[in-house]
Amino acid sequence: MTRHKRNVPRPKPGQPQVDEETGTTDNPPSFYVGFVVYLSFCGFAFNNIHIAQPEPYLDEVFHVPQAQKFCNGTFNQWDPKITTLPGTYLISAATVKLVAMFGFGGSDEDDGGCPTFFLRLFNFMIGFQNFQLIRGILEFYMKGENEWKIILAAVNVSMFPVLFFFNFLFYTDVTSTFWLLLMHLLFIRKSFWSSAICGALSILTRQTNVVWVAFHCMLMVFGKVEQLMKNESVPPTEVTDKNKKSRQRKSSHNLAGHSQEQRGSATKKSTWEILMDLADLGNMGGYIITILGFIIFVIWNGGIVVGDKEAHSVTLNFPQIGYFTIVFGLFAAPYIVSRITNTVSIVMNNIPWIFLGTMVALVVVHFNTVAHPYLLSDNRHYPFYFWKNIIQTLPWGRYSLAPNYVLIWTFIFSNSPGDKFPHYSVALFISAVVQLVPQLLLEFRYFIPVYLMARLAIPKASWLELIIEFFIAFGINLATLHLFVTRPFYWRDHPDELQRFMW
């Protein structure tokens, strides 16, 4: 018996070959070129950072010892200054110990066989996994684009400076981002339950990731609502030709009656049936279970964070939504500038709403500009200088940024993948509000998930936009690396302790 092969259309030149069964793509030459470029820069950065600062630095003084305790099999000791769940420490400890079984790794009992170098190396390797995940997501949003464009975009997003820097230190952000990216990739490939499991694992690395589990729920609900609205907008079939033959009249009459009966039964749907249609438990159940489980945890724990609750209490800090646009506007500048005509056109066509948004932003800035004590006392972080030189020093500084907040959010709304996910930008904005507003501390790392979900979803990109984006990311990463490695300083009250600039 002869088996016939299906005629699978060949991809256009420059486009990746997609496996229809798995949804994966073969690695084209462009992937290896991009990977080598990214690997080279990462290797250079990792080597220089570790040589300059071989000992744990800043938050690593909490993260590294905790992971080493887990490496040593001590699971009943917890540093009360750590606010996140132990997911990162468990995964890193297990990975380093597994590698040590093959003769690689430390053997010092003091560090449990997990020295700082290997814990940082764990993050370094997760960074490469993130590159691959970003590439897979971009193949979905940039479908039809040249494969070289997709790879360059993947390199650019992977080099997002706020995230890139922490590939080389042992912080929780890199592992947290890995689970978020994997959750989103599985979601767009319609592996919803696997995606939900990754969402649960992401919460084990950072509790606020529950917001992005809910984000995917919103995308599904908005899609269902859009589908229901389209179904209701179909006009009824009208039969008006009185000169048709009796058989045709009878057939048309029966068809019209059947349509009316269908419409009648549709209108008889109970509220419960409509809600069940929207819930789509078959696909959304995993996300809902994850969210409910997190709510139970918060009630049991008495809050979101697991340690240092006094310094991380929930507050209302609405300007955080605006501060995010400063970061997005800097690193996505090529897209914002090249598409400014379209953004301005949207502004001109929606002047009442833009005016209202600007007024709300000004009121929020005036009444709700607050600062965490950590922000004002720690000059090692870049947010300190943003606050000191603009928000705090210039009397008009905070107000002058309000129109920028509205303009950049307008850009994000107008460049979202509405053709793939209806109201994507609405879900993104809601998620940004829920994640950022309760945070009193201005910390650029908190913007990583929002930035990635906004940047990854930009559907098209020109070569000029991608090339300029690359040089912005590369230049800022190089400058950050230079400051960290070659510009250490000392505090007067800690003359023996070296300090370094970082995000």
PDB file of C-alpha atoms in Angstrom, residues 11-202:
ATOM      1  CA  PRO A  11       8.748  28.632   3.222  1.00  0.00           C
ATOM      2  CA  LYS A  12       9.713  31.732   1.325  1.00  0.00           C
ATOM      3  CA  PRO A  13      13.434  32.526   1.172  1.00  0.00           C
ATOM      4  CA  GLY A  14      14.548  33.989   4.468  1.00  0.00           C
ATOM      5  CA  GLN A  15      11.688  32.463   6.464  1.00  0.00           C
ATOM      6  CA  PRO A  16      12.125  29.587   8.947  1.00  0.00           C
ATOM      7  CA  GLN A  17      10.763  26.101   8.261  1.00  0.00           C
ATOM      8  CA  VAL A  18       7.997  25.344  10.768  1.00  0.00           C
ATOM      9  CA  ASP A  19       7.192  21.808  11.905  1.00  0.00           C
ATOM     10  CA  GLU A  20       3.388  21.674  11.722  1.00  0.00           C
ATOM     11  CA  GLU A  21       3.080  18.890  14.315  1.00  0.00           C
ATOM     12  CA  THR A  22       5.294  20.347  17.042  1.00  0.00           C
ATOM     13  CA  GLY A  23       5.067  24.048  16.228  1.00  0.00           C
ATOM     14  CA  THR A  24       8.857  24.264  16.424  1.00  0.00           C
ATOM     15  CA  THR A  25      11.205  25.522  13.747  1.00  0.00           C
ATOM     16  CA  ASP A  26      14.425  24.197  12.328  1.00  0.00           C
ATOM     17  CA  ASN A  27      17.401  26.317  13.283  1.00  0.00           C
ATOM     18  CA  PRO A  28      18.395  28.314  10.192  1.00  0.00           C
ATOM     19  CA  PRO A  29      21.915  29.725   9.718  1.00  0.00           C
ATOM     20  CA  SER A  30      20.702  33.068  11.050  1.00  0.00           C
ATOM     21  CA  PHE A  31      19.973  31.446  14.417  1.00  0.00           C
ATOM     22  CA  TYR A  32      23.550  30.294  14.855  1.00  0.00           C
ATOM     23  CA  VAL A  33      24.914  33.692  13.827  1.00  0.00           C
ATOM     24  CA  GLY A  34      22.634  35.418  16.344  1.00  0.00           C
ATOM     25  CA  PHE A  35      23.461  32.854  19.008  1.00  0.00           C
ATOM     26  CA  VAL A  36      27.217  33.342  18.548  1.00  0.00           C
ATOM     27  CA  VAL A  37      26.852  37.138  18.727  1.00  0.00           C
ATOM     28  CA  TYR A  38      24.782  36.871  21.905  1.00  0.00           C
ATOM     29  CA  LEU A  39      27.081  34.199  23.402  1.00  0.00           C
ATOM     30  CA  SER A  40      30.187  36.281  22.726  1.00  0.00           C
ATOM     31  CA  PHE A  41      28.823  39.374  24.443  1.00  0.00           C
ATOM     32  CA  CYS A  42      27.473  37.338  27.365  1.00  0.00           C
ATOM     33  CA  GLY A  43      30.783  35.537  27.825  1.00  0.00           C
ATOM     34  CA  PHE A  44      32.650  38.840  27.791  1.00  0.00           C
ATOM     35  CA  ALA A  45      30.285  40.353  30.366  1.00  0.00           C
ATOM     36  CA  PHE A  46      30.245  37.293  32.643  1.00  0.00           C
ATOM     37  CA  ASN A  47      34.026  37.018  32.700  1.00  0.00           C
ATOM     38  CA  ASN A  48      34.593  40.699  33.474  1.00  0.00           C
ATOM     39  CA  ILE A  49      31.931  40.875  36.178  1.00  0.00           C
ATOM     40  CA  HIS A  50      33.131  37.756  37.973  1.00  0.00           C
ATOM     41  CA  ILE A  51      36.786  38.813  37.869  1.00  0.00           C
ATOM     42  CA  ALA A  52      35.931  42.248  39.253  1.00  0.00           C
ATOM     43  CA  GLN A  53      33.444  40.961  41.857  1.00  0.00           C
ATOM     44  CA  PRO A  54      34.028  37.281  42.695  1.00  0.00           C
ATOM     45  CA  GLU A  55      32.245  37.554  46.041  1.00  0.00           C
ATOM     46  CA  PRO A  56      28.450  37.931  46.410  1.00  0.00           C
ATOM     47  CA  TYR A  57      27.364  41.523  45.866  1.00  0.00           C
ATOM     48  CA  LEU A  58      24.310  43.444  47.071  1.00  0.00           C
ATOM     49  CA  ASP A  59      21.230  41.154  47.034  1.00  0.00           C
ATOM     50  CA  GLU A  60      23.483  38.185  46.292  1.00  0.00           C
ATOM     51  CA  VAL A  61      24.501  38.251  49.963  1.00  0.00           C
ATOM     52  CA  PHE A  62      20.987  36.909  50.640  1.00  0.00           C
ATOM     53  CA  HIS A  63      20.436  34.755  47.544  1.00  0.00           C
ATOM     54  CA  VAL A  64      23.770  32.910  47.402  1.00  0.00           C
ATOM     55  CA  PRO A  65      23.851  31.670  51.044  1.00  0.00           C
ATOM     56  CA  GLN A  66      20.224  30.551  50.800  1.00  0.00           C
ATOM     57  CA  ALA A  67      20.921  28.507  47.669  1.00  0.00           C
ATOM     58  CA  GLN A  68      24.027  27.060  49.330  1.00  0.00           C
ATOM     59  CA  LYS A  69      21.954  25.931  52.303  1.00  0.00           C
ATOM     60  CA  PHE A  70      19.684  24.062  49.912  1.00  0.00           C
ATOM     61  CA  CYS A  71      22.749  22.611  48.164  1.00  0.00           C
ATOM     62  CA  ASN A  72      23.892  21.346  51.545  1.00  0.00           C
ATOM     63  CA  GLY A  73      20.507  19.738  52.183  1.00  0.00           C
ATOM     64  CA  THR A  74      19.505  22.280  54.826  1.00  0.00           C
ATOM     65  CA  PHE A  75      15.915  23.103  53.951  1.00  0.00           C
ATOM     66  CA  ASN A  76      14.693  24.228  57.366  1.00  0.00           C
ATOM     67  CA  GLN A  77      16.662  27.490  57.471  1.00  0.00           C
ATOM     68  CA  TRP A  78      15.347  30.603  55.756  1.00  0.00           C
ATOM     69  CA  ASP A  79      16.788  34.116  55.604  1.00  0.00           C
ATOM     70  CA  PRO A  80      14.006  36.442  56.858  1.00  0.00           C
ATOM     71  CA  LYS A  81      15.243  39.201  54.525  1.00  0.00           C
ATOM     72  CA  ILE A  82      14.295  37.168  51.438  1.00  0.00           C
ATOM     73  CA  THR A  83      10.832  38.082  50.137  1.00  0.00           C
ATOM     74  CA  THR A  84      10.370  35.559  47.306  1.00  0.00           C
ATOM     75  CA  LEU A  85       9.414  31.893  47.378  1.00  0.00           C
ATOM     76  CA  PRO A  86      12.280  29.361  47.136  1.00  0.00           C
ATOM     77  CA  GLY A  87      11.809  28.285  43.507  1.00  0.00           C
ATOM     78  CA  THR A  88      15.050  29.794  42.211  1.00  0.00           C
ATOM     79  CA  TYR A  89      17.127  28.319  45.042  1.00  0.00           C
ATOM     80  CA  LEU A  90      15.638  24.851  44.650  1.00  0.00           C
ATOM     81  CA  ILE A  91      16.149  24.731  40.875  1.00  0.00           C
ATOM     82  CA  SER A  92      19.656  26.205  40.947  1.00  0.00           C
ATOM     83  CA  ALA A  93      20.793  23.968  43.804  1.00  0.00           C
ATOM     84  CA  ALA A  94      19.443  20.859  42.087  1.00  0.00           C
ATOM     85  CA  THR A  95      21.059  21.831  38.774  1.00  0.00           C
ATOM     86  CA  VAL A  96      24.484  22.610  40.246  1.00  0.00           C
ATOM     87  CA  LYS A  97      24.473  19.411  42.322  1.00  0.00           C
ATOM     88  CA  LEU A  98      23.476  17.393  39.247  1.00  0.00           C
ATOM     89  CA  VAL A  99      26.328  18.893  37.240  1.00  0.00           C
ATOM     90  CA  ALA A 100      28.702  18.180  40.141  1.00  0.00           C
ATOM     91  CA  MET A 101      27.907  14.471  39.771  1.00  0.00           C
ATOM     92  CA  PHE A 102      29.774  14.601  36.449  1.00  0.00           C
ATOM     93  CA  GLY A 103      32.847  16.169  38.009  1.00  0.00           C
ATOM     94  CA  PHE A 104      31.987  19.830  37.571  1.00  0.00           C
ATOM     95  CA  GLY A 105      31.323  22.143  40.485  1.00  0.00           C
ATOM     96  CA  GLY A 106      32.628  22.983  43.915  1.00  0.00           C
ATOM     97  CA  SER A 107      33.407  20.646  46.786  1.00  0.00           C
ATOM     98  CA  ASP A 108      33.765  23.127  49.655  1.00  0.00           C
ATOM     99  CA  GLU A 109      31.512  22.100  52.524  1.00  0.00           C
ATOM    100  CA  ASP A 110      31.008  25.752  53.475  1.00  0.00           C
ATOM    101  CA  ASP A 111      29.173  26.475  50.242  1.00  0.00           C
ATOM    102  CA  GLY A 112      27.457  23.106  50.005  1.00  0.00           C
ATOM    103  CA  GLY A 113      29.202  22.396  46.725  1.00  0.00           C
ATOM    104  CA  CYS A 114      27.512  25.423  45.147  1.00  0.00           C
ATOM    105  CA  PRO A 115      30.076  28.242  44.972  1.00  0.00           C
ATOM    106  CA  THR A 116      29.067  31.712  43.819  1.00  0.00           C
ATOM    107  CA  PHE A 117      30.673  31.126  40.424  1.00  0.00           C
ATOM    108  CA  PHE A 118      28.484  28.117  39.624  1.00  0.00           C
ATOM    109  CA  LEU A 119      25.313  29.761  40.898  1.00  0.00           C
ATOM    110  CA  ARG A 120      26.033  32.709  38.608  1.00  0.00           C
ATOM    111  CA  LEU A 121      26.828  30.270  35.826  1.00  0.00           C
ATOM    112  CA  PHE A 122      23.371  28.752  36.348  1.00  0.00           C
ATOM    113  CA  ASN A 123      21.798  32.154  35.633  1.00  0.00           C
ATOM    114  CA  PHE A 124      24.161  32.555  32.677  1.00  0.00           C
ATOM    115  CA  MET A 125      22.813  29.336  31.132  1.00  0.00           C
ATOM    116  CA  ILE A 126      19.193  30.246  31.876  1.00  0.00           C
ATOM    117  CA  GLY A 127      19.859  33.458  29.948  1.00  0.00           C
ATOM    118  CA  PHE A 128      20.516  31.379  26.829  1.00  0.00           C
ATOM    119  CA  GLN A 129      17.283  29.492  27.348  1.00  0.00           C
ATOM    120  CA  ASN A 130      15.530  32.849  27.520  1.00  0.00           C
ATOM    121  CA  PHE A 131      17.102  33.784  24.181  1.00  0.00           C
ATOM    122  CA  GLN A 132      15.646  30.646  22.596  1.00  0.00           C
ATOM    123  CA  LEU A 133      12.216  31.269  24.132  1.00  0.00           C
ATOM    124  CA  ILE A 134      12.223  34.885  22.962  1.00  0.00           C
ATOM    125  CA  ARG A 135      13.068  33.724  19.473  1.00  0.00           C
ATOM    126  CA  GLY A 136      10.144  31.257  19.520  1.00  0.00           C
ATOM    127  CA  ILE A 137       7.703  33.939  20.689  1.00  0.00           C
ATOM    128  CA  LEU A 138       8.907  36.407  18.054  1.00  0.00           C
ATOM    129  CA  GLU A 139       8.375  33.819  15.320  1.00  0.00           C
ATOM    130  CA  PHE A 140       4.694  33.967  16.270  1.00  0.00           C
ATOM    131  CA  TYR A 141       4.333  37.748  16.484  1.00  0.00           C
ATOM    132  CA  MET A 142       6.610  38.444  13.496  1.00  0.00           C
ATOM    133  CA  LYS A 143       5.152  35.694  11.330  1.00  0.00           C
ATOM    134  CA  GLY A 144       6.036  36.228   7.684  1.00  0.00           C
ATOM    135  CA  GLU A 145       9.088  38.333   8.466  1.00  0.00           C
ATOM    136  CA  ASN A 146      12.592  37.506   7.254  1.00  0.00           C
ATOM    137  CA  GLU A 147      14.348  35.030   9.565  1.00  0.00           C
ATOM    138  CA  TRP A 148      17.327  37.371   9.944  1.00  0.00           C
ATOM    139  CA  LYS A 149      14.983  40.056  11.254  1.00  0.00           C
ATOM    140  CA  ILE A 150      13.505  37.636  13.767  1.00  0.00           C
ATOM    141  CA  ILE A 151      16.930  36.594  15.045  1.00  0.00           C
ATOM    142  CA  LEU A 152      18.135  40.192  15.309  1.00  0.00           C
ATOM    143  CA  ALA A 153      14.944  41.053  17.206  1.00  0.00           C
ATOM    144  CA  ALA A 154      15.584  38.075  19.524  1.00  0.00           C
ATOM    145  CA  VAL A 155      19.127  39.298  20.202  1.00  0.00           C
ATOM    146  CA  ASN A 156      17.818  42.809  20.887  1.00  0.00           C
ATOM    147  CA  VAL A 157      15.113  41.712  23.317  1.00  0.00           C
ATOM    148  CA  SER A 158      17.506  39.311  25.058  1.00  0.00           C
ATOM    149  CA  MET A 159      19.887  42.243  25.523  1.00  0.00           C
ATOM    150  CA  PHE A 160      17.218  44.369  27.232  1.00  0.00           C
ATOM    151  CA  PRO A 161      19.702  46.003  29.631  1.00  0.00           C
ATOM    152  CA  VAL A 162      17.662  45.765  32.828  1.00  0.00           C
ATOM    153  CA  LEU A 163      17.389  41.981  32.378  1.00  0.00           C
ATOM    154  CA  PHE A 164      20.682  41.341  30.571  1.00  0.00           C
ATOM    155  CA  PHE A 165      22.868  42.553  33.442  1.00  0.00           C
ATOM    156  CA  PHE A 166      21.371  40.054  35.896  1.00  0.00           C
ATOM    157  CA  ASN A 167      22.317  37.106  33.687  1.00  0.00           C
ATOM    158  CA  PHE A 168      25.744  37.406  35.319  1.00  0.00           C
ATOM    159  CA  LEU A 169      24.778  37.697  38.979  1.00  0.00           C
ATOM    160  CA  PHE A 170      22.734  35.286  41.082  1.00  0.00           C
ATOM    161  CA  TYR A 171      19.423  37.154  41.221  1.00  0.00           C
ATOM    162  CA  THR A 172      15.936  35.650  40.903  1.00  0.00           C
ATOM    163  CA  ASP A 173      14.897  37.758  37.892  1.00  0.00           C
ATOM    164  CA  VAL A 174      16.433  35.537  35.210  1.00  0.00           C
ATOM    165  CA  THR A 175      14.762  32.316  36.367  1.00  0.00           C
ATOM    166  CA  SER A 176      11.499  34.169  36.936  1.00  0.00           C
ATOM    167  CA  THR A 177      11.646  35.502  33.373  1.00  0.00           C
ATOM    168  CA  PHE A 178      12.361  32.009  32.034  1.00  0.00           C
ATOM    169  CA  TRP A 179       9.100  30.626  33.431  1.00  0.00           C
ATOM    170  CA  LEU A 180       7.140  33.664  32.229  1.00  0.00           C
ATOM    171  CA  LEU A 181       8.494  33.343  28.696  1.00  0.00           C
ATOM    172  CA  LEU A 182       7.885  29.594  28.623  1.00  0.00           C
ATOM    173  CA  MET A 183       4.333  30.145  29.902  1.00  0.00           C
ATOM    174  CA  HIS A 184       3.662  32.628  27.103  1.00  0.00           C
ATOM    175  CA  LEU A 185       5.269  30.484  24.402  1.00  0.00           C
ATOM    176  CA  LEU A 186       3.162  27.467  25.384  1.00  0.00           C
ATOM    177  CA  PHE A 187       0.096  29.719  25.500  1.00  0.00           C
ATOM    178  CA  ILE A 188       0.515  30.953  21.926  1.00  0.00           C
ATOM    179  CA  ARG A 189       1.057  27.328  20.877  1.00  0.00           C
ATOM    180  CA  LYS A 190      -2.241  26.466  22.611  1.00  0.00           C
ATOM    181  CA  SER A 191      -0.702  24.116  25.198  1.00  0.00           C
ATOM    182  CA  PHE A 192      -2.781  25.788  27.871  1.00  0.00           C
ATOM    183  CA  TRP A 193      -2.394  23.349  30.750  1.00  0.00           C
ATOM    184  CA  SER A 194       1.371  23.113  30.279  1.00  0.00           C
ATOM    185  CA  SER A 195       1.424  26.900  30.152  1.00  0.00           C
ATOM    186  CA  ALA A 196      -0.500  27.080  33.434  1.00  0.00           C
ATOM    187  CA  ILE A 197       1.990  24.719  35.099  1.00  0.00           C
ATOM    188  CA  CYS A 198       4.810  27.040  34.031  1.00  0.00           C
ATOM    189  CA  GLY A 199       2.783  29.906  35.463  1.00  0.00           C
ATOM    190  CA  ALA A 200       2.626  28.114  38.810  1.00  0.00           C
ATOM    191  CA  LEU A 201       6.383  27.516  38.699  1.00  0.00           C
ATOM    192  CA  SER A 202       6.941  31.185  37.888  1.00  0.00           C
TER     193      SER A 202
END
